[in-house]
PDB file of C-alpha atoms and ligand atoms in Angstrom:
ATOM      1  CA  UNK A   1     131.388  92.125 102.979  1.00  0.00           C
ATOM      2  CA  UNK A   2     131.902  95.736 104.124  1.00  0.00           C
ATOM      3  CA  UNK A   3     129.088  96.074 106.696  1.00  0.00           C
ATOM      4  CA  UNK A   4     130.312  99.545 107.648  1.00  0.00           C
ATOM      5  CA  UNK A   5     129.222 100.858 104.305  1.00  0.00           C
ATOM      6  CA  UNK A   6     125.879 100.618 106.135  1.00  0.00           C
ATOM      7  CA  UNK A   7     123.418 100.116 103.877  1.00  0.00           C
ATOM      8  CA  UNK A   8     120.503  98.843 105.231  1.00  0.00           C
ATOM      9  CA  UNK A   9     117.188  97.391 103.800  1.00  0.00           C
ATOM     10  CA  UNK A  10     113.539  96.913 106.113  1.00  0.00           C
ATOM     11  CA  UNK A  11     111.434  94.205 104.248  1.00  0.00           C
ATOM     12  CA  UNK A  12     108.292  95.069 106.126  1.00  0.00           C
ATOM     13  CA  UNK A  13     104.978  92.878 106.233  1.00  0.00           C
ATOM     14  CA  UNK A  14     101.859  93.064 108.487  1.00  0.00           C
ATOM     15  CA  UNK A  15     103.368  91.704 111.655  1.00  0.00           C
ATOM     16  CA  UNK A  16     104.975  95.203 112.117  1.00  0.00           C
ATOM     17  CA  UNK A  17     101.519  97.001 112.217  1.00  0.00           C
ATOM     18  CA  UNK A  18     100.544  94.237 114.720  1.00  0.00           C
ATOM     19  CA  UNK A  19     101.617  96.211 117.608  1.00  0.00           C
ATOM     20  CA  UNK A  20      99.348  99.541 116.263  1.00  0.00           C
ATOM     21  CA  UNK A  21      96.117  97.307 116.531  1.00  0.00           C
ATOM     22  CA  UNK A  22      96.275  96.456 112.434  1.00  0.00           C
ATOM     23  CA  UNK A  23      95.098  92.580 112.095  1.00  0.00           C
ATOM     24  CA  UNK A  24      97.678  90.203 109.956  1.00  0.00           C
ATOM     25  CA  UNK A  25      96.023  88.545 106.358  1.00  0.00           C
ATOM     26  CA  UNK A  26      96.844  85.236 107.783  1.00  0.00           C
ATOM     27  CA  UNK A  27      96.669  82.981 110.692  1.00  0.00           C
ATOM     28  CA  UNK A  28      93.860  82.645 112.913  1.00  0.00           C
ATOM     29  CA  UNK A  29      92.635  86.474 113.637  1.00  0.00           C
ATOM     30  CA  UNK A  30      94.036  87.447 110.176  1.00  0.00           C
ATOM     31  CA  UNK A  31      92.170  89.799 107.494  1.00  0.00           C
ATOM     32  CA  UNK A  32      91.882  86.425 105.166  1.00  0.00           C
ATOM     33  CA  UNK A  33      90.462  84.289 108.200  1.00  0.00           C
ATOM     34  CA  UNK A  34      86.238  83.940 107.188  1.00  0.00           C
ATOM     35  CA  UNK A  35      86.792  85.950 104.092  1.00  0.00           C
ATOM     36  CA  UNK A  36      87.769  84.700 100.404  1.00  0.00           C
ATOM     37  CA  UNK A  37      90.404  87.100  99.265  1.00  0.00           C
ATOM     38  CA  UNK A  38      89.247  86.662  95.561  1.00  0.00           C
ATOM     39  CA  UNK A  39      85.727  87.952  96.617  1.00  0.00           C
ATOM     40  CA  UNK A  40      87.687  91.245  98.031  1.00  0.00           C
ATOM     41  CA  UNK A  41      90.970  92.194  96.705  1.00  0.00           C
ATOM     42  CA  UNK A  42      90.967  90.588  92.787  1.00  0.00           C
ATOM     43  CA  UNK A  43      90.325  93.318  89.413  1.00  0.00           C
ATOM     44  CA  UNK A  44      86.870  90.782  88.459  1.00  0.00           C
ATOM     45  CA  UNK A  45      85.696  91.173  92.372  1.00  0.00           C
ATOM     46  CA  UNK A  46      85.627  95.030  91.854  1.00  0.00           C
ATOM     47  CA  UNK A  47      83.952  94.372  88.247  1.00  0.00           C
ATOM     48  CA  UNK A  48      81.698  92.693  89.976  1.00  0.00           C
ATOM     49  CA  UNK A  49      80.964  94.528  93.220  1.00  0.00           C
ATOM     50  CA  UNK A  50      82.642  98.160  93.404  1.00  0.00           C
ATOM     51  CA  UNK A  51      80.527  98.938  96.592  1.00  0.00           C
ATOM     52  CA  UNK A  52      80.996  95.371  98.739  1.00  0.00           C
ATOM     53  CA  UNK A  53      84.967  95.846  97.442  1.00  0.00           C
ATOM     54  CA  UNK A  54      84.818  99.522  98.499  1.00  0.00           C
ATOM     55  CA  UNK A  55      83.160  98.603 102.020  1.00  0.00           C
ATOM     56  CA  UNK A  56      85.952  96.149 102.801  1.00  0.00           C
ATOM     57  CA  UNK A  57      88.641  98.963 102.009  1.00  0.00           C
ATOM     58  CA  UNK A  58      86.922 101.619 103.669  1.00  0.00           C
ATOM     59  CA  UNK A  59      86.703  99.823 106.799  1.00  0.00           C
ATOM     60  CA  UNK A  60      90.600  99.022 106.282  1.00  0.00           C
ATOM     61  CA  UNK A  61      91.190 102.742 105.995  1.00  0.00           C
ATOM     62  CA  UNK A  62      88.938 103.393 109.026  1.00  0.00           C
ATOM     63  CA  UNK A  63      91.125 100.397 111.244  1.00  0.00           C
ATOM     64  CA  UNK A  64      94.416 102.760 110.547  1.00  0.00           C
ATOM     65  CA  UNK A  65      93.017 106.395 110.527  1.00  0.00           C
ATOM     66  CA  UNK A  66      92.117 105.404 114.528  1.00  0.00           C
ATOM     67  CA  UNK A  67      95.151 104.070 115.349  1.00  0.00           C
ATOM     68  CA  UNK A  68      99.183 105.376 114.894  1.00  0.00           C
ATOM     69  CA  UNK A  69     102.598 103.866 113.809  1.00  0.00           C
ATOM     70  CA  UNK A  70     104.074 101.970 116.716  1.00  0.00           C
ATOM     71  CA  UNK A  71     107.815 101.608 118.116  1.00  0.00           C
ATOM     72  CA  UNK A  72     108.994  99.053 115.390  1.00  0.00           C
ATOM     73  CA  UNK A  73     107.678 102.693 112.691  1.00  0.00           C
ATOM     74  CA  UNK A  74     109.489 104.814 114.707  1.00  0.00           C
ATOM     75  CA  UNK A  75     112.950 103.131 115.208  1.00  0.00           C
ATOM     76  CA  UNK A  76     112.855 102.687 111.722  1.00  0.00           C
ATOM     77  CA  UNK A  77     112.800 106.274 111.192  1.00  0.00           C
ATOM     78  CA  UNK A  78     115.672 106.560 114.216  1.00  0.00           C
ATOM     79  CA  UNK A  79     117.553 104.189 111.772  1.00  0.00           C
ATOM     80  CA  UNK A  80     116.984 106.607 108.668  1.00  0.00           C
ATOM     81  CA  UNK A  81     118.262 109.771 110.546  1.00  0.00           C
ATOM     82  CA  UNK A  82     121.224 108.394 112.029  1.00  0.00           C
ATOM     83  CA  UNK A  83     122.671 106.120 108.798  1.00  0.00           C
ATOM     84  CA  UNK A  84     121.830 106.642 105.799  1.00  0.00           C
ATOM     85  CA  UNK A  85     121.095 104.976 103.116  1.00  0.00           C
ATOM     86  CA  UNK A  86     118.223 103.018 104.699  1.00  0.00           C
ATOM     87  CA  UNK A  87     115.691 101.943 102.376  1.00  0.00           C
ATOM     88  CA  UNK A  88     111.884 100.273 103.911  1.00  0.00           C
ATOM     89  CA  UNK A  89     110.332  97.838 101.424  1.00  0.00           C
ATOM     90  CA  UNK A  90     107.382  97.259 102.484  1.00  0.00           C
ATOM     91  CA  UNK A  91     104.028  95.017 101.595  1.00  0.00           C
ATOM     92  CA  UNK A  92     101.902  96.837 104.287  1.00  0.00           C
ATOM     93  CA  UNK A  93      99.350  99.422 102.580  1.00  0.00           C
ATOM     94  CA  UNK A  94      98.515 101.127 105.714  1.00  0.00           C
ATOM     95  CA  UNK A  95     100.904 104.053 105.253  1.00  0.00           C
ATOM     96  CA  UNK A  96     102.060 103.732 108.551  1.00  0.00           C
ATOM     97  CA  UNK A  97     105.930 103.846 107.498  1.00  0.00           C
ATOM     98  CA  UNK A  98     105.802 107.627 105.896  1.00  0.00           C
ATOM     99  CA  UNK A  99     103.543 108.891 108.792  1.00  0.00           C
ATOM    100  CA  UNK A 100     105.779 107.773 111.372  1.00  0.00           C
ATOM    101  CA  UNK A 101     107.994 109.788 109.317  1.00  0.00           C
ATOM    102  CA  UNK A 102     110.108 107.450 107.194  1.00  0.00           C
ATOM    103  CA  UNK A 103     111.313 108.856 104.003  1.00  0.00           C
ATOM    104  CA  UNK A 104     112.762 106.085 101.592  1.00  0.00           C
ATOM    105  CA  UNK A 105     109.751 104.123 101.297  1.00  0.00           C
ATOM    106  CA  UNK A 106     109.194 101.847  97.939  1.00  0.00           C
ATOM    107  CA  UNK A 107     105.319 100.875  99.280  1.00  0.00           C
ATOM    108  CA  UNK A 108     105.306  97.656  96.772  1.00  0.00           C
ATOM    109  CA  UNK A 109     101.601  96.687  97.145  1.00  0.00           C
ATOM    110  CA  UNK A 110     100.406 100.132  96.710  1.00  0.00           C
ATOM    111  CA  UNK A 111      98.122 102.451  99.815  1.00  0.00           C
ATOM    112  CA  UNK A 112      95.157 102.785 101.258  1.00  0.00           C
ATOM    113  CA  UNK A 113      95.238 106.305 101.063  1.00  0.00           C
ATOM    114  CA  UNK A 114      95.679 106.632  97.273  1.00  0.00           C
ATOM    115  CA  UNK A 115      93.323 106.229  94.594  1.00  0.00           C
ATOM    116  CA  UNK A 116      93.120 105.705  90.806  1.00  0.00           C
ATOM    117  CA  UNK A 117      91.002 106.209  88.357  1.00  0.00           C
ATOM    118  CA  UNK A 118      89.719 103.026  86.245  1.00  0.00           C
ATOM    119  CA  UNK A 119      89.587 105.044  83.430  1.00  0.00           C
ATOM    120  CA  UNK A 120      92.147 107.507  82.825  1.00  0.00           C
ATOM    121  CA  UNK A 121      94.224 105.969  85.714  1.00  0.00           C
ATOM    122  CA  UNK A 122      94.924 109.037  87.135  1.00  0.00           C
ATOM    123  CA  UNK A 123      96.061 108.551  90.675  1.00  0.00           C
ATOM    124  CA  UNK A 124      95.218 111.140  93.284  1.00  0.00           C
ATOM    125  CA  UNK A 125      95.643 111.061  97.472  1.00  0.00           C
ATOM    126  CA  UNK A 126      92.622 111.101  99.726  1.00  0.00           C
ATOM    127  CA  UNK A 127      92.956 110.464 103.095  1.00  0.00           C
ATOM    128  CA  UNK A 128      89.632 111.670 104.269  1.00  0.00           C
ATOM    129  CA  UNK A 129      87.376 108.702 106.169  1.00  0.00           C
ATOM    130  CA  UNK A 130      84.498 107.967 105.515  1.00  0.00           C
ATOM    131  CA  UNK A 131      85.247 108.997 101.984  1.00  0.00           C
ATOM    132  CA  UNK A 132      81.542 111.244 100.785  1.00  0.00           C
ATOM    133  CA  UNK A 133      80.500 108.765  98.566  1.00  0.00           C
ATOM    134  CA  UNK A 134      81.318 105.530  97.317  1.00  0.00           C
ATOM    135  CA  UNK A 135      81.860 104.172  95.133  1.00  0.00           C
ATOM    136  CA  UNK A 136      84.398 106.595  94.841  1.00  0.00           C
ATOM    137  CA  UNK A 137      84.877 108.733  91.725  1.00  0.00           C
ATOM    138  CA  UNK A 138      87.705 109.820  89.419  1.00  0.00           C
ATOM    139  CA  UNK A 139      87.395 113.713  90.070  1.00  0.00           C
ATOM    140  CA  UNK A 140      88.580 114.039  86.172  1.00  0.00           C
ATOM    141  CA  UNK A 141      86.814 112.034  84.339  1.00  0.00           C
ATOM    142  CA  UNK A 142      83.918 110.575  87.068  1.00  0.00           C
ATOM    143  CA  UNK A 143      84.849 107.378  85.829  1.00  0.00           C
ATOM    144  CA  UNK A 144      84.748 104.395  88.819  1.00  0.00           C
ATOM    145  CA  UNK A 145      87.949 104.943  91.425  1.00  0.00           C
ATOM    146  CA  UNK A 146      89.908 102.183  92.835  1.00  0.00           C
ATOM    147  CA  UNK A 147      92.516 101.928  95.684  1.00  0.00           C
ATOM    148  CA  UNK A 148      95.205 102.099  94.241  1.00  0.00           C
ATOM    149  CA  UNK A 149      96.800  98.809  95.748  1.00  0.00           C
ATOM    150  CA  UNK A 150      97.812  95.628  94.132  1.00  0.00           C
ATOM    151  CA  UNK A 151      95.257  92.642  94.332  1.00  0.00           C
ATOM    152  CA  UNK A 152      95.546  89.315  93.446  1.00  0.00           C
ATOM    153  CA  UNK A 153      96.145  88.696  89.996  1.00  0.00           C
ATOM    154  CA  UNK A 154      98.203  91.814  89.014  1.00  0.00           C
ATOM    155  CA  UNK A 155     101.302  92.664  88.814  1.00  0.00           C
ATOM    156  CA  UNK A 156     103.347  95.037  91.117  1.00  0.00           C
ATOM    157  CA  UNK A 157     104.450  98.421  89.637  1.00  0.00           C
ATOM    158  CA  UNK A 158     107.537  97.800  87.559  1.00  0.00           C
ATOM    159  CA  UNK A 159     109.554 100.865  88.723  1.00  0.00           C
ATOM    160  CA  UNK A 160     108.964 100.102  92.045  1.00  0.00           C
ATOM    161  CA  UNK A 161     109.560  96.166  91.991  1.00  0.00           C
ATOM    162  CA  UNK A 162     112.971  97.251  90.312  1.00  0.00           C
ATOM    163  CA  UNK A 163     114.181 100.069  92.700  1.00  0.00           C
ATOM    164  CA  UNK A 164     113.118  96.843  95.515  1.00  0.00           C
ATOM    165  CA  UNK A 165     115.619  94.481  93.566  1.00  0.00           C
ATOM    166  CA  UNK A 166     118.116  97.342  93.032  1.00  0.00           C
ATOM    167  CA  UNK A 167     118.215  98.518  96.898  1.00  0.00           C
ATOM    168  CA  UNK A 168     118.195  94.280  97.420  1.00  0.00           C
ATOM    169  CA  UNK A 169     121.424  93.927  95.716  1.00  0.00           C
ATOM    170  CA  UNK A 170     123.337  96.809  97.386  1.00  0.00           C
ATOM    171  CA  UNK A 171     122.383  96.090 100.694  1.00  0.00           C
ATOM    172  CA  UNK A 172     124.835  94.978 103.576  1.00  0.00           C
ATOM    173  CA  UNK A 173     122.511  93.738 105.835  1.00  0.00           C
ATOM    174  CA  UNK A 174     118.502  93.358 105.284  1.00  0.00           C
ATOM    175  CA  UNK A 175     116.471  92.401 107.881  1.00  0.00           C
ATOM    176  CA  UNK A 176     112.416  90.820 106.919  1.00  0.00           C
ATOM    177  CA  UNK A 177     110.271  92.148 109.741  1.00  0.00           C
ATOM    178  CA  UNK A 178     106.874  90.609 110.468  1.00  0.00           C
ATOM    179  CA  UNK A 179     106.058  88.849 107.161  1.00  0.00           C
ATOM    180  CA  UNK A 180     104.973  85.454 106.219  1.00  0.00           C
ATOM    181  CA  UNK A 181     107.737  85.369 103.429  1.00  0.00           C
ATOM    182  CA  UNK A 182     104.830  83.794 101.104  1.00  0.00           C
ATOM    183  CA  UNK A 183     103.701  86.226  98.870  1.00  0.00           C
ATOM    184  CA  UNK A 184     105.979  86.492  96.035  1.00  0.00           C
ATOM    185  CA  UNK A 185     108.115  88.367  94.689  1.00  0.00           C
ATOM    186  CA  UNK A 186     108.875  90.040  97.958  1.00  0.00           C
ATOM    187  CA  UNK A 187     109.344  86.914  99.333  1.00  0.00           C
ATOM    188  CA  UNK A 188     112.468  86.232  97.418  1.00  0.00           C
ATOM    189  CA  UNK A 189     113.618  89.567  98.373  1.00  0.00           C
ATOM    190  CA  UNK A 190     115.915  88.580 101.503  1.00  0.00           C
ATOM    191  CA  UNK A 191     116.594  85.748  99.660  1.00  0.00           C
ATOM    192  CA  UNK A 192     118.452  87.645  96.851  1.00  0.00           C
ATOM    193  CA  UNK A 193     120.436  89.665  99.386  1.00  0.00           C
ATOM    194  CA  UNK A 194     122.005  87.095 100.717  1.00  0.00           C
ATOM    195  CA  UNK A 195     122.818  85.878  97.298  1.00  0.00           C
ATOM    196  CA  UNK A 196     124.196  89.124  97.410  1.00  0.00           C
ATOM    197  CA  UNK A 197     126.657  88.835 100.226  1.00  0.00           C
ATOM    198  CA  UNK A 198     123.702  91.078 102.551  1.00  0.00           C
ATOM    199  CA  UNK A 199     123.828  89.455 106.369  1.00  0.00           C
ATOM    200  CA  UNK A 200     119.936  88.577 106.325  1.00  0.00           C
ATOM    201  CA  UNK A 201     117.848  89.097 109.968  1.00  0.00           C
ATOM    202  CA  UNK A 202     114.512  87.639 110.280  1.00  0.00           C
ATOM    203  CA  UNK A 203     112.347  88.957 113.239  1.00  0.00           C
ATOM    204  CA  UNK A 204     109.081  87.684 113.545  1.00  0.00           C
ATOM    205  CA  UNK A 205     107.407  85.648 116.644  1.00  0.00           C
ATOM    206  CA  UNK A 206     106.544  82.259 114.160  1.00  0.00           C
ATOM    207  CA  UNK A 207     109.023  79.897 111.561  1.00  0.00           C
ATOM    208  CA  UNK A 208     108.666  81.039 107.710  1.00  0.00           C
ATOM    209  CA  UNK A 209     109.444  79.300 104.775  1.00  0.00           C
ATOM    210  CA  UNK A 210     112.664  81.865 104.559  1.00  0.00           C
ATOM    211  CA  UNK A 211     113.522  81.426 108.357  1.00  0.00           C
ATOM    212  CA  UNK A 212     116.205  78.142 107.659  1.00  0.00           C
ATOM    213  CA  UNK A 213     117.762  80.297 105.191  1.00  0.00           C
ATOM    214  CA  UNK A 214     118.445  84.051 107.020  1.00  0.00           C
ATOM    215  CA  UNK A 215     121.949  84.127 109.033  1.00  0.00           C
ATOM    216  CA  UNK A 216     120.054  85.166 112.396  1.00  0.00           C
ATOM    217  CA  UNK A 217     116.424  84.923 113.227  1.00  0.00           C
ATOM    218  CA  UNK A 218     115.276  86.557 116.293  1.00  0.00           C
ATOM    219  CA  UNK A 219     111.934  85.645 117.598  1.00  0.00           C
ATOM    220  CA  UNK A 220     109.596  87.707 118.843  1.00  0.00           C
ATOM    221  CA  UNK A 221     107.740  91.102 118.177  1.00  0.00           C
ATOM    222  CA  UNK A 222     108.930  93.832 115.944  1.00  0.00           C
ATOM    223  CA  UNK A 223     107.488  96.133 118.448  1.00  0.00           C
ATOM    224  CA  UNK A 224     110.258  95.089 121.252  1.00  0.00           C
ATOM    225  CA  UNK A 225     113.062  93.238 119.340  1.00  0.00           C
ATOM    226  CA  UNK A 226     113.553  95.691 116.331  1.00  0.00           C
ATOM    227  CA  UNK A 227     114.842  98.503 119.198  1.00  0.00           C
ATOM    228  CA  UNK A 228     116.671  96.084 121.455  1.00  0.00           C
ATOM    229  CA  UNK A 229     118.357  94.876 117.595  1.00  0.00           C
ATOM    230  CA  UNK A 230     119.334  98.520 116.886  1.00  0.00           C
ATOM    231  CA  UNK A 231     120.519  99.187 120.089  1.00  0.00           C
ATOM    232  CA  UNK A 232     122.658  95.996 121.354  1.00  0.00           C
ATOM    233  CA  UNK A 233     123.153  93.965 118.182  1.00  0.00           C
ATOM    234  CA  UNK A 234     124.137  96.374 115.813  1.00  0.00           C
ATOM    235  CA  UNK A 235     126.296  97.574 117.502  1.00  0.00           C
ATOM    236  CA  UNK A 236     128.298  94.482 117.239  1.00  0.00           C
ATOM    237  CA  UNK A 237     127.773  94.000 114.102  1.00  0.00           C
ATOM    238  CA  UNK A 238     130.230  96.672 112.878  1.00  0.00           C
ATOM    239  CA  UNK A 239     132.498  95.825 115.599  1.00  0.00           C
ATOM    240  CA  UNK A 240     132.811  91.847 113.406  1.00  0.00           C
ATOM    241  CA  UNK A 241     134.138  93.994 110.504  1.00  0.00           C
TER     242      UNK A 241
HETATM  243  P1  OAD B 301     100.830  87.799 106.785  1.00  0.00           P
HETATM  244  O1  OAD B 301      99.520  87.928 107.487  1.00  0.00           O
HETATM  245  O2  OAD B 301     100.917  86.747 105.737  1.00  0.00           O
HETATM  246  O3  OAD B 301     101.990  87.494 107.845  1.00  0.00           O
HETATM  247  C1  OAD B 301     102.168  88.286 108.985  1.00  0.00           C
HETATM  248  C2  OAD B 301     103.422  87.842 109.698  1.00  0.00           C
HETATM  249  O4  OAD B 301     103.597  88.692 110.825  1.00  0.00           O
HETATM  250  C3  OAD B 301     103.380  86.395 110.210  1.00  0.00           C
HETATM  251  O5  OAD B 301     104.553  85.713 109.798  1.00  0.00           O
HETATM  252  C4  OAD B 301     103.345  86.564 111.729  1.00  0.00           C
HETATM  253  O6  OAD B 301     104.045  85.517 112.410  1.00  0.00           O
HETATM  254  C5  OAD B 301     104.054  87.888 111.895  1.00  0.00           C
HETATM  255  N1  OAD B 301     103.735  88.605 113.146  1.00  0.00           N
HETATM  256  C6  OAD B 301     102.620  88.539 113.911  1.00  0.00           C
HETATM  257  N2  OAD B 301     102.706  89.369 114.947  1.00  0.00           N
HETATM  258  C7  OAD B 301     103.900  90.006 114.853  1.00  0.00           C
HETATM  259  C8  OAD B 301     104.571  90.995 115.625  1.00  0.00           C
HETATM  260  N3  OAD B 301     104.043  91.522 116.719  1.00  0.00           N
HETATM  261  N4  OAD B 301     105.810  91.401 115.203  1.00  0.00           N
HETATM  262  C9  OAD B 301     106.380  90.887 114.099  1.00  0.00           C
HETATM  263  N5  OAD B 301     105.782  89.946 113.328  1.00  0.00           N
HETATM  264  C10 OAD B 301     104.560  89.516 113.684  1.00  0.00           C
HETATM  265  O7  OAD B 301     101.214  89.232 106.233  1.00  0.00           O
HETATM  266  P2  OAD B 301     102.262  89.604 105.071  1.00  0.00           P
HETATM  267  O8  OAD B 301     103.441  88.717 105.101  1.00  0.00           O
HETATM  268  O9  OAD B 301     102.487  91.069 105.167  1.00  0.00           O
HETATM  269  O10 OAD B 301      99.103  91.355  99.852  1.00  0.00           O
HETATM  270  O11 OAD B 301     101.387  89.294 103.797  1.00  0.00           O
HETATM  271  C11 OAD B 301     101.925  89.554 102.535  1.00  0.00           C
HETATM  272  C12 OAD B 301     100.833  89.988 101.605  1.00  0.00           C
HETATM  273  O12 OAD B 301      99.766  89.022 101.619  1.00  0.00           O
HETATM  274  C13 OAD B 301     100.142  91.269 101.994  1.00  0.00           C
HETATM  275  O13 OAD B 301     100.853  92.420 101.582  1.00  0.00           O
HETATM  276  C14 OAD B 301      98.839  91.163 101.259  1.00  0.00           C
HETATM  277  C15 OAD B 301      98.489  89.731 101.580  1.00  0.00           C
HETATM  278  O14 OAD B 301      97.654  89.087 100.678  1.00  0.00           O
HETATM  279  C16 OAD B 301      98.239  92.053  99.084  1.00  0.00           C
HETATM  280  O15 OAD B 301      97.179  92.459  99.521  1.00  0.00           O
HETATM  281  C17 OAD B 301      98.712  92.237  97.694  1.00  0.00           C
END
């Protein structure tokens, strides 16, 4: 494997919004903890409930609009301007990546700060909080809005799942920060680049189901071990080649 050809893939999950204040899904003060996702984040929840679904997303949107990208966002970004390609995959729908001012960003599970319509599926940006009135309306047709993020059930948006694979494939080395690794098919994303001759980093504080399988896994918060990776161990990374 060339490693100087550089090309770098971010697998992002929650555990790199940790550090801005954003709570995980799981584990004991995660998002899931006390609530049943299928009540929340499922197409027949929202049939049933726009407003209670709406509530739970607006007070998502209001959790990030008062907070900022942290250092793991922003060395990302320091990655981006000084090799490119680097491509961020990420799960997290809090935006966080493009406002810290990352620019290849596949956002696989959709955003908070889009909508679409459940009609004509137009899909429109909004980042205003609180949002006037909710349930929130297609401003087309008036038709019932959603947020346009994947819930449980469906599936993730074709062109972006296969720009995730494609970037997967090509990359030298791929590093999985701050996800569980159990949501599929990201999951099987740093998986595949190692099938793929990528040298795989895991950082993240706890064991995954992925963590036996990654060439290095360094423990600990993306927040303080993503810089000290990009400054020390990089580094000698190249210098292996
Ligand atoms: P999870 O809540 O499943 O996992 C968060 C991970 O972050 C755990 O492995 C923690 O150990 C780790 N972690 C905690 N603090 C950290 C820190 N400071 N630095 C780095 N890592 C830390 O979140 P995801 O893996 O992102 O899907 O969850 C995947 C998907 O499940 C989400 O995108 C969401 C959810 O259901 C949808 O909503 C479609």
């Amino acid at each position: 494997m060339d490693r100087s050809a550089k090309s770098i893939v971010a697998l992002t999950g929650a555990g790199i919004s940790v550090e801005s204040g954003i709570p995980t899904f799981r584990g004991p003060d995660g998002l899931w903890q006390g609530h049943d996702p299928h009540q929340l984040a499922t197409p027949l929840a929202f049939a049933r409930d726009p407003e209670l679904v709406w509530r739970f997303y607006e007070w998502r949107r209001g959790l990030v609009a008062a907070s900022q990208p942290n250092n793991a966002h922003h060395v990302l970004v320091e990655i981006e301007e000084t090799l490119s390609p680097l491509t961020i995959i990420t799960q997290n729908v809090d935006g966080y990546h493009i406002e810290a001012g990352s620019e290849n960003v596949i956002e696989l599970h959709g955003s908070l700060w889009r909508l679409k319509c459940t009609h004509c599926s137009q899909r429109w940006e909004d980042r205003r909080h609180p949002l006037p009135d909710l349930p929130a309306r297609c401003p087309s047709c008036n038709a019932l809005a959603r947020p346009d993020v994947v819930w449980f059930g469906e599936t993730l948006d074709p062109h972006n799942l296969n720009a995730a694979y494609k970037q997967t494939q090509q990359s030298s080395i791929f590093l999985s920060i701050g996800t569980s690794s159990v949501v599929h098919p990201a999951a099987e994303l740093p998986l595949l680049a190692r099938q793929h001759g990528a040298y795989t980093i895991e950082i993240n504080p706890e064991n995954t189901p992925i963590s036996g399988f990654m060439d290095e896994v360094i423990r600990g918060s993306a927040a303080d071990e993503l810089g000290r990776w990009w400054k020390e161990d990089y580094p000698k990374l190249l210098d292996t080649d």
